[in-house]
Amino acid sequence: MLNIIICGAPGSGKGTQSALIKDKYNLLHLSTGDLLRAEIAAKSDLGRVAESYIANGQLVPDSMIIDILDKAISEREAADTYNGLILDGFPRTVAQAEALEGLLKKHGKELSVLLDLAVDEAELVDRLIKRGQTSGRSDDNLETIKKRLDVYHEKTEPVNDYYKKQGKYVAIPGMGSIDEIFGRICEAIEKL
Ligand code: ADP
């Protein structure tokens, strides 16, 4: 089994690379951002609460995210032909990382590695502004992007240390072409 966390600042390319990784290694791709946006589109109670946090560049409360992810793993692994999981956008806080241990154990899984996509801040802002021109996402505007980057430094970066201590952290240079970056990721996975 290959159970991967893909991590990095907003705009670092987690979603793009996850799509390539899941196809090559036959993994179940779970993006907490996508799961939340699906709840918003379905106008569920949960979606309504999540929407206000997302549009403000804030994180959705940990307990809500952990429930969503638990449900998503249970539902999707029923048709279990996957070789593992790729978690995209989770864990985003140390509390989520701690909860993930229990969650993986409950589903009989163990984490293989955290891949951290490292991208310069100016490039991140550039990519997100560009994405905002077509994504229609409420959080892809300059003011909210700046807030998301602050939240990332304050709450999500400490997650890297959590996995460094476990010897499961691998940094991937996230600048360059999509193919180049994907090549670096495959190399890191094959070394595991
Ligand atoms: P990006 O990585 O570009 O910020 P995502 O789609 O991963 O985009 O997340 C969009 C928003 O959804 C986040 O800014 C946050 O409000 C919410 N979100 C996603 N994942 C989590 C999480 N694990 N914990 C809390 N909030 C989350």
Coordinates of N, CA and C and ligand atoms in Angstrom, one line a residue:
M1 N 0.8 -1.2 0.0 CA 0.0 0.0 0.0 C 0.9 1.2 0.0
L2 N 0.4 2.3 -0.7 CA 1.1 3.5 -0.8 C 0.2 4.6 -0.3
N3 N 0.4 5.1 0.8 CA -0.5 6.2 1.4 C 0.3 7.5 1.5
I4 N 0.0 8.4 0.7 CA 0.8 9.7 0.5 C 0.0 10.9 1.0
I5 N 0.7 11.8 1.6 CA 0.1 13.1 1.9 C 0.9 14.0 0.9
I6 N 0.1 14.9 0.1 CA 0.8 15.9 -0.7 C 0.5 17.2 0.0
C7 N 1.5 18.0 0.2 CA 1.4 19.2 1.1 C 2.1 20.3 0.4
G8 N 1.8 21.5 0.8 CA 2.5 22.7 0.2 C 1.5 23.9 0.3
A9 N 2.0 25.1 0.1 CA 1.2 26.3 0.2 C 0.1 26.3 -0.8
P10 N -0.9 27.1 -0.6 CA -2.0 27.3 -1.7 C -1.3 27.7 -3.0
G11 N -1.6 27.0 -4.1 CA -1.0 27.3 -5.4 C 0.2 26.6 -5.7
S12 N 0.6 25.7 -4.8 CA 1.9 24.9 -5.0 C 1.8 23.8 -6.0
G13 N 0.5 23.5 -6.4 CA 0.4 22.5 -7.4 C -0.1 21.1 -6.9
K14 N -0.6 21.1 -5.7 CA -1.0 19.8 -5.1 C -2.0 19.1 -5.9
G15 N -3.1 19.8 -6.4 CA -4.2 19.2 -7.1 C -3.7 18.7 -8.5
T16 N -2.9 19.5 -9.2 CA -2.3 19.1 -10.5 C -1.5 17.8 -10.3
Q17 N -0.6 17.8 -9.4 CA 0.3 16.6 -9.2 C -0.5 15.4 -8.7
S18 N -1.4 15.7 -7.8 CA -2.2 14.5 -7.3 C -2.9 13.8 -8.4
A19 N -3.4 14.5 -9.4 CA -4.1 13.8 -10.5 C -3.2 12.9 -11.3
L20 N -1.9 13.4 -11.5 CA -1.0 12.6 -12.2 C -0.5 11.3 -11.3
I21 N -0.3 11.6 -10.0 CA 0.2 10.5 -9.1 C -0.9 9.4 -9.0
K22 N -2.2 9.9 -8.8 CA -3.2 8.9 -8.6 C -3.4 8.0 -9.8
D23 N -3.2 8.5 -11.0 CA -3.3 7.7 -12.3 C -2.2 6.7 -12.4
K24 N -1.0 7.2 -12.1 CA 0.2 6.4 -12.3 C 0.2 5.2 -11.3
Y25 N -0.1 5.5 -10.0 CA 0.0 4.5 -9.0 C -1.3 3.9 -8.5
N26 N -2.4 4.3 -9.2 CA -3.7 3.8 -8.9 C -4.1 4.0 -7.4
L27 N -4.1 5.3 -7.1 CA -4.5 5.7 -5.7 C -5.8 6.4 -5.7
L28 N -6.5 6.3 -4.5 CA -7.7 7.0 -4.3 C -7.3 8.5 -3.9
H29 N -7.7 9.5 -4.7 CA -7.4 10.9 -4.4 C -8.5 11.5 -3.6
L30 N -8.1 12.0 -2.4 CA -9.1 12.7 -1.6 C -8.6 14.1 -1.3
S31 N -9.3 15.1 -1.9 CA -8.9 16.5 -1.7 C -9.9 17.1 -0.7
T32 N -9.5 17.6 0.4 CA -10.5 18.1 1.3 C -11.1 19.4 0.8
G33 N -10.3 20.2 0.0 CA -10.9 21.3 -0.7 C -12.0 20.9 -1.6
D34 N -11.8 19.9 -2.5 CA -12.8 19.4 -3.4 C -14.1 18.9 -2.6
L35 N -13.8 18.2 -1.6 CA -14.9 17.6 -0.8 C -15.8 18.8 -0.2
L36 N -15.1 19.8 0.3 CA -15.8 21.0 0.8 C -16.6 21.7 -0.3
R37 N -15.9 21.9 -1.4 CA -16.6 22.6 -2.5 C -17.8 21.8 -3.0
A38 N -17.8 20.5 -3.0 CA -18.9 19.6 -3.3 C -20.1 19.8 -2.3
E39 N -19.8 20.0 -1.1 CA -20.8 20.2 0.0 C -21.4 21.6 -0.3
I40 N -20.6 22.6 -0.7 CA -21.1 23.9 -0.9 C -22.0 23.9 -2.2
A41 N -21.6 23.2 -3.2 CA -22.4 23.1 -4.4 C -23.8 22.4 -4.1
A42 N -23.7 21.4 -3.2 CA -25.0 20.7 -2.9 C -25.8 21.5 -1.9
K43 N -25.3 22.6 -1.5 CA -26.0 23.5 -0.5 C -26.4 22.7 0.8
S44 N -25.5 21.9 1.2 CA -25.8 21.2 2.5 C -25.5 22.1 3.7
D45 N -26.0 21.7 4.9 CA -25.7 22.5 6.1 C -24.2 22.7 6.3
L46 N -23.5 21.6 6.1 CA -22.1 21.7 6.3 C -21.4 22.6 5.3
G47 N -21.9 22.6 4.0 CA -21.4 23.4 3.0 C -21.6 24.9 3.3
R48 N -22.8 25.2 3.9 CA -23.1 26.6 4.2 C -22.1 27.1 5.3
V49 N -21.8 26.3 6.2 CA -20.8 26.7 7.3 C -19.4 26.8 6.7
A50 N -19.1 25.8 5.9 CA -17.7 25.8 5.3 C -17.5 27.0 4.4
E51 N -18.5 27.4 3.7 CA -18.4 28.5 2.7 C -17.8 29.8 3.3
S52 N -18.3 30.1 4.5 CA -18.0 31.4 5.1 C -16.5 31.4 5.5
Y53 N -16.0 30.2 6.0 CA -14.6 30.1 6.3 C -13.7 30.2 5.1
I54 N -14.1 29.5 4.0 CA -13.3 29.4 2.8 C -13.2 30.8 2.1
A55 N -14.3 31.5 2.0 CA -14.3 32.8 1.3 C -13.5 33.8 2.1
N56 N -13.3 33.6 3.4 CA -12.4 34.5 4.2 C -11.0 34.0 4.3
G57 N -10.6 33.0 3.6 CA -9.2 32.5 3.7 C -8.9 31.7 4.9
Q58 N -9.9 31.4 5.8 CA -9.6 30.7 7.0 C -9.8 29.2 6.9
L59 N -9.2 28.5 7.8 CA -9.4 27.0 7.8 C -10.8 26.7 8.3
V60 N -11.4 25.6 7.8 CA -12.7 25.1 8.3 C -12.3 24.3 9.6
P61 N -13.2 24.3 10.6 CA -12.8 23.7 11.9 C -12.4 22.2 11.8
D62 N -11.3 21.9 12.5 CA -10.7 20.5 12.4 C -11.8 19.4 12.5
S63 N -12.7 19.5 13.5 CA -13.6 18.4 13.7 C -14.5 18.1 12.4
M64 N -14.8 19.2 11.8 CA -15.7 19.1 10.6 C -14.9 18.4 9.4
I65 N -13.6 18.8 9.3 CA -12.8 18.2 8.2 C -12.6 16.7 8.5
I66 N -12.3 16.4 9.7 CA -12.0 15.0 10.1 C -13.2 14.1 9.8
D67 N -14.4 14.6 10.1 CA -15.6 13.8 9.8 C -15.8 13.6 8.3
I68 N -15.6 14.7 7.6 CA -15.8 14.6 6.1 C -14.8 13.6 5.5
L69 N -13.6 13.6 6.0 CA -12.6 12.7 5.4 C -12.9 11.2 5.8
D70 N -13.3 11.0 7.1 CA -13.6 9.7 7.6 C -14.7 9.1 6.7
K71 N -15.7 9.9 6.4 CA -16.9 9.5 5.6 C -16.4 9.2 4.2
A72 N -15.6 10.0 3.7 CA -15.1 9.8 2.3 C -14.3 8.6 2.1
I73 N -13.5 8.3 3.1 CA -12.7 7.0 3.0 C -13.6 5.8 3.1
S74 N -14.5 5.9 4.0 CA -15.5 4.7 4.2 C -16.3 4.5 2.9
E75 N -16.8 5.6 2.4 CA -17.7 5.4 1.2 C -16.9 4.9 0.0
R76 N -15.7 5.5 -0.2 CA -15.0 5.1 -1.5 C -14.3 3.9 -1.4
E77 N -13.8 3.5 -0.2 CA -13.0 2.3 -0.2 C -13.8 1.0 -0.3
A78 N -15.2 1.2 -0.3 CA -16.0 0.0 -0.5 C -15.7 -0.7 -1.8
A79 N -15.5 0.2 -2.8 CA -15.1 -0.4 -4.1 C -13.6 -0.4 -4.2
D80 N -12.9 -1.2 -3.3 CA -11.5 -1.0 -3.1 C -10.6 -1.8 -4.1
T81 N -10.3 -1.1 -5.2 CA -9.3 -1.7 -6.1 C -8.1 -0.8 -6.1
Y82 N -8.0 0.1 -5.1 CA -6.9 1.1 -5.1 C -5.7 0.5 -4.4
N83 N -4.5 1.0 -4.8 CA -3.2 0.6 -4.2 C -2.9 1.5 -3.0
G84 N -3.8 2.4 -2.6 CA -3.6 3.3 -1.5 C -4.3 4.6 -1.7
L85 N -3.9 5.6 -0.8 CA -4.5 6.9 -0.8 C -3.6 8.0 -1.2
I86 N -4.1 9.1 -1.8 CA -3.3 10.4 -1.8 C -4.2 11.4 -1.2
L87 N -3.7 12.0 -0.1 CA -4.4 13.0 0.7 C -3.9 14.4 0.3
D88 N -4.8 15.2 -0.2 CA -4.4 16.5 -0.8 C -5.2 17.6 0.0
G89 N -4.4 18.4 0.7 CA -5.0 19.5 1.5 C -5.3 19.1 2.9
F90 N -4.8 18.0 3.3 CA -5.1 17.4 4.6 C -3.8 16.6 5.0
P91 N -3.3 16.6 6.2 CA -3.7 17.5 7.3 C -3.1 18.9 7.1
R92 N -3.9 19.9 7.6 CA -3.5 21.3 7.5 C -3.2 21.9 8.8
T93 N -3.3 21.1 9.9 CA -3.0 21.6 11.2 C -2.4 20.4 12.0
V94 N -1.6 20.7 13.0 CA -1.0 19.5 13.8 C -2.1 18.7 14.4
A95 N -3.2 19.3 14.8 CA -4.3 18.5 15.4 C -4.9 17.6 14.3
Q96 N -4.9 18.0 13.1 CA -5.4 17.1 12.0 C -4.4 16.0 11.8
A97 N -3.1 16.3 11.9 CA -2.1 15.2 11.7 C -2.3 14.2 12.8
E98 N -2.5 14.6 14.0 CA -2.7 13.7 15.1 C -3.9 12.8 14.9
A99 N -5.0 13.5 14.4 CA -6.3 12.7 14.2 C -6.1 11.8 13.0
L100 N -5.2 12.1 12.1 CA -5.0 11.2 10.9 C -4.5 9.9 11.3
E101 N -3.6 9.9 12.3 CA -3.0 8.6 12.8 C -4.1 7.6 13.2
G102 N -5.1 8.1 14.0 CA -6.2 7.3 14.4 C -7.1 6.8 13.2
L103 N -7.3 7.8 12.3 CA -8.1 7.6 11.2 C -7.5 6.5 10.3
L104 N -6.2 6.6 10.0 CA -5.6 5.6 9.2 C -5.6 4.2 9.8
K105 N -5.4 4.2 11.1 CA -5.4 2.9 11.9 C -6.8 2.3 11.8
K106 N -7.8 3.1 12.0 CA -9.2 2.6 11.9 C -9.5 2.0 10.6
H107 N -8.9 2.5 9.5 CA -9.1 2.0 8.2 C -8.0 1.0 7.8
G108 N -7.2 0.6 8.7 CA -6.1 -0.5 8.5 C -5.0 0.0 7.6
K109 N -4.7 1.3 7.7 CA -3.7 1.8 6.8 C -2.5 2.5 7.6
E110 N -1.4 2.7 6.9 CA -0.3 3.4 7.5 C 0.3 4.4 6.5
L111 N 0.7 5.5 7.0 CA 1.3 6.6 6.1 C 2.6 6.2 5.6
S112 N 2.8 6.4 4.2 CA 4.1 6.1 3.6 C 5.0 7.3 3.7
V113 N 4.5 8.5 3.3 CA 5.4 9.6 3.1 C 4.5 10.9 3.0
L114 N 5.1 12.0 3.4 CA 4.6 13.3 3.1 C 5.5 14.0 2.1
L115 N 4.9 14.4 0.9 CA 5.6 15.1 -0.1 C 5.3 16.6 0.0
D116 N 6.3 17.4 0.2 CA 6.0 18.8 0.4 C 6.5 19.6 -0.8
L117 N 5.6 20.2 -1.6 CA 5.9 21.0 -2.8 C 6.4 22.4 -2.4
A118 N 7.6 22.7 -2.7 CA 8.2 24.0 -2.3 C 8.2 24.9 -3.5
V119 N 7.5 26.1 -3.3 CA 7.4 27.0 -4.4 C 7.6 28.4 -3.8
D120 N 8.3 29.3 -4.6 CA 8.5 30.7 -4.1 C 7.2 31.4 -4.0
E121 N 7.2 32.3 -3.0 CA 5.9 33.0 -2.6 C 5.4 33.9 -3.8
A122 N 6.3 34.6 -4.5 CA 5.8 35.4 -5.6 C 5.2 34.6 -6.7
E123 N 5.7 33.4 -7.0 CA 5.2 32.4 -8.0 C 3.8 31.9 -7.5
L124 N 3.7 31.7 -6.2 CA 2.4 31.2 -5.7 C 1.3 32.2 -5.9
V125 N 1.6 33.5 -5.6 CA 0.6 34.5 -5.8 C 0.2 34.7 -7.2
D126 N 1.2 34.6 -8.1 CA 1.0 34.7 -9.5 C 0.1 33.6 -10.0
R127 N 0.4 32.4 -9.6 CA -0.4 31.2 -10.1 C -1.9 31.3 -9.6
L128 N -2.1 31.8 -8.3 CA -3.4 31.8 -7.8 C -4.3 32.9 -8.4
I129 N -3.6 34.1 -8.7 CA -4.3 35.2 -9.4 C -4.8 34.7 -10.8
K130 N -3.8 34.0 -11.5 CA -4.2 33.5 -12.8 C -5.3 32.5 -12.7
R131 N -5.2 31.6 -11.7 CA -6.3 30.6 -11.6 C -7.7 31.3 -11.3
G132 N -7.6 32.4 -10.5 CA -8.8 33.1 -10.2 C -9.6 33.7 -11.4
Q133 N -8.8 33.9 -12.5 CA -9.5 34.4 -13.7 C -10.4 33.4 -14.3
T134 N -10.2 32.1 -14.0 CA -11.1 31.1 -14.6 C -11.8 30.2 -13.6
S135 N -11.3 30.1 -12.4 CA -11.8 29.1 -11.4 C -13.1 29.4 -10.8
G136 N -13.4 30.7 -10.8 CA -14.7 31.1 -10.1 C -14.6 30.9 -8.6
R137 N -13.5 30.5 -8.1 CA -13.4 30.2 -6.6 C -13.4 31.5 -5.8
S138 N -14.2 31.5 -4.7 CA -14.4 32.7 -3.9 C -13.1 33.1 -3.2
D139 N -12.1 32.2 -3.2 CA -10.9 32.5 -2.4 C -9.7 32.8 -3.3
D140 N -9.8 32.9 -4.6 CA -8.7 33.2 -5.5 C -8.7 34.7 -5.9
N141 N -8.7 35.5 -4.9 CA -8.5 37.0 -5.1 C -7.3 37.4 -4.2
L142 N -6.7 38.5 -4.5 CA -5.4 38.9 -3.8 C -5.6 39.0 -2.3
E143 N -6.7 39.6 -1.9 CA -6.8 39.8 -0.4 C -6.9 38.4 0.3
T144 N -7.7 37.5 -0.3 CA -7.9 36.2 0.4 C -6.7 35.3 0.2
I145 N -6.0 35.5 -0.9 CA -4.7 34.7 -1.2 C -3.7 35.1 -0.1
K146 N -3.6 36.3 0.2 CA -2.6 36.8 1.3 C -3.0 36.2 2.6
K147 N -4.3 36.1 2.9 CA -4.7 35.5 4.2 C -4.4 34.1 4.2
R148 N -4.7 33.4 3.1 CA -4.4 31.9 3.0 C -2.9 31.6 3.2
L149 N -2.1 32.5 2.6 CA -0.6 32.3 2.8 C -0.2 32.5 4.3
D150 N -0.8 33.5 4.9 CA -0.5 33.7 6.4 C -1.0 32.5 7.2
V151 N -2.2 32.0 6.9 CA -2.7 30.8 7.6 C -1.8 29.6 7.4
Y152 N -1.3 29.5 6.1 CA -0.4 28.4 5.8 C 0.8 28.4 6.6
H153 N 1.5 29.6 6.7 CA 2.7 29.7 7.5 C 2.5 29.4 9.0
E154 N 1.4 29.9 9.5 CA 1.1 29.8 10.9 C 0.7 28.4 11.3
K155 N -0.3 27.8 10.6 CA -0.9 26.6 11.0 C -0.5 25.4 10.3
T156 N -0.1 25.5 9.0 CA 0.2 24.3 8.2 C 1.7 23.9 8.2
E157 N 2.5 24.9 8.1 CA 4.0 24.6 8.1 C 4.4 23.7 9.3
P158 N 3.9 24.0 10.5 CA 4.3 23.1 11.6 C 4.0 21.6 11.4
V159 N 3.1 21.3 10.5 CA 2.8 19.9 10.2 C 4.0 19.2 9.6
N160 N 4.8 20.0 8.9 CA 6.0 19.4 8.3 C 7.0 18.9 9.4
D161 N 7.1 19.6 10.5 CA 8.0 19.2 11.5 C 7.5 17.9 12.2
Y162 N 6.2 17.8 12.3 CA 5.5 16.6 12.9 C 6.0 15.4 12.1
Y163 N 6.0 15.5 10.7 CA 6.4 14.3 10.0 C 7.9 14.2 9.8
K164 N 8.7 15.3 9.9 CA 10.1 15.2 9.9 C 10.6 14.3 11.1
K165 N 9.9 14.5 12.2 CA 10.3 13.8 13.4 C 10.0 12.3 13.2
Q166 N 9.1 12.0 12.4 CA 8.8 10.5 12.1 C 9.6 10.0 10.9
G167 N 10.5 10.8 10.4 CA 11.3 10.4 9.2 C 10.5 10.2 8.0
K168 N 9.3 10.8 7.9 CA 8.4 10.6 6.7 C 8.3 11.8 5.8
Y169 N 9.2 12.8 6.0 CA 9.0 14.1 5.3 C 10.0 14.1 4.1
V170 N 9.5 14.4 2.9 CA 10.4 14.6 1.7 C 10.0 15.9 1.0
A171 N 10.9 16.8 0.9 CA 10.7 18.1 0.2 C 10.9 17.9 -1.3
I172 N 10.0 18.4 -2.1 CA 10.1 18.3 -3.6 C 10.1 19.8 -4.2
P173 N 11.2 20.1 -4.9 CA 11.2 21.5 -5.5 C 10.0 21.6 -6.5
G174 N 9.2 22.6 -6.2 CA 7.9 22.7 -7.0 C 7.9 23.8 -8.0
M175 N 9.1 24.2 -8.4 CA 9.3 25.2 -9.5 C 9.7 24.4 -10.8
G176 N 9.2 24.9 -11.9 CA 9.6 24.2 -13.2 C 8.3 23.8 -13.9
S177 N 8.5 22.9 -14.9 CA 7.3 22.5 -15.6 C 6.5 21.4 -14.8
I178 N 5.3 21.2 -15.1 CA 4.5 20.1 -14.5 C 5.2 18.8 -14.6
D179 N 5.7 18.5 -15.8 CA 6.3 17.2 -16.0 C 7.6 17.0 -15.2
E180 N 8.4 18.1 -15.1 CA 9.6 18.1 -14.4 C 9.3 17.7 -12.9
I181 N 8.3 18.4 -12.4 CA 8.0 18.3 -11.0 C 7.4 16.8 -10.7
F182 N 6.6 16.4 -11.7 CA 6.1 15.0 -11.5 C 7.2 14.0 -11.6
G183 N 8.2 14.2 -12.4 CA 9.4 13.4 -12.5 C 10.1 13.3 -11.1
R184 N 10.2 14.4 -10.4 CA 10.9 14.4 -9.1 C 10.0 13.7 -8.1
I185 N 8.7 13.8 -8.2 CA 7.8 13.1 -7.3 C 7.9 11.6 -7.5
C186 N 7.9 11.1 -8.7 CA 8.0 9.7 -9.0 C 9.3 9.1 -8.5
E187 N 10.4 9.9 -8.6 CA 11.7 9.5 -8.1 C 11.6 9.3 -6.6
A188 N 11.0 10.2 -5.9 CA 10.9 10.1 -4.5 C 10.1 8.9 -4.1
I189 N 9.0 8.7 -4.8 CA 8.1 7.5 -4.5 C 8.9 6.2 -4.7
E190 N 9.6 6.2 -5.8 CA 10.3 4.9 -6.1 C 11.4 4.6 -5.1
K191 N 11.9 5.6 -4.5 CA 13.0 5.4 -3.5 C 12.4 4.8 -2.1
L192 N 11.1 4.9 -2.0 CA 10.5 4.5 -0.7 C 10.8 3.0 -0.3
Ligands
ADP1 P1 -5.6 25.6 -1.7 O1 -4.6 24.5 -1.4 O2 -5.3 26.3 -3.0 O3 -5.8 26.6 -0.6 P2 -7.8 23.8 -1.3 O4 -8.8 23.5 -2.3 O5 -7.0 22.7 -0.7 O6 -7.0 25.0 -1.9 O7 -8.6 24.5 0.0 C1 -9.4 25.6 -0.1 C2 -10.0 26.0 1.2 O8 -10.7 24.9 1.8 C3 -8.9 26.4 2.3 O9 -8.4 27.7 2.2 C4 -9.7 26.1 3.6 O10 -10.6 27.1 3.9 C5 -10.6 24.9 3.3 N1 -9.9 23.6 3.6 C6 -9.4 22.7 2.8 N2 -8.8 21.6 3.4 C7 -8.9 21.9 4.7 C8 -8.5 21.3 5.9 N3 -7.8 20.1 5.9 N4 -8.7 21.9 7.1 C9 -9.4 23.1 7.2 N5 -9.8 23.7 6.1 C10 -9.6 23.2 4.9

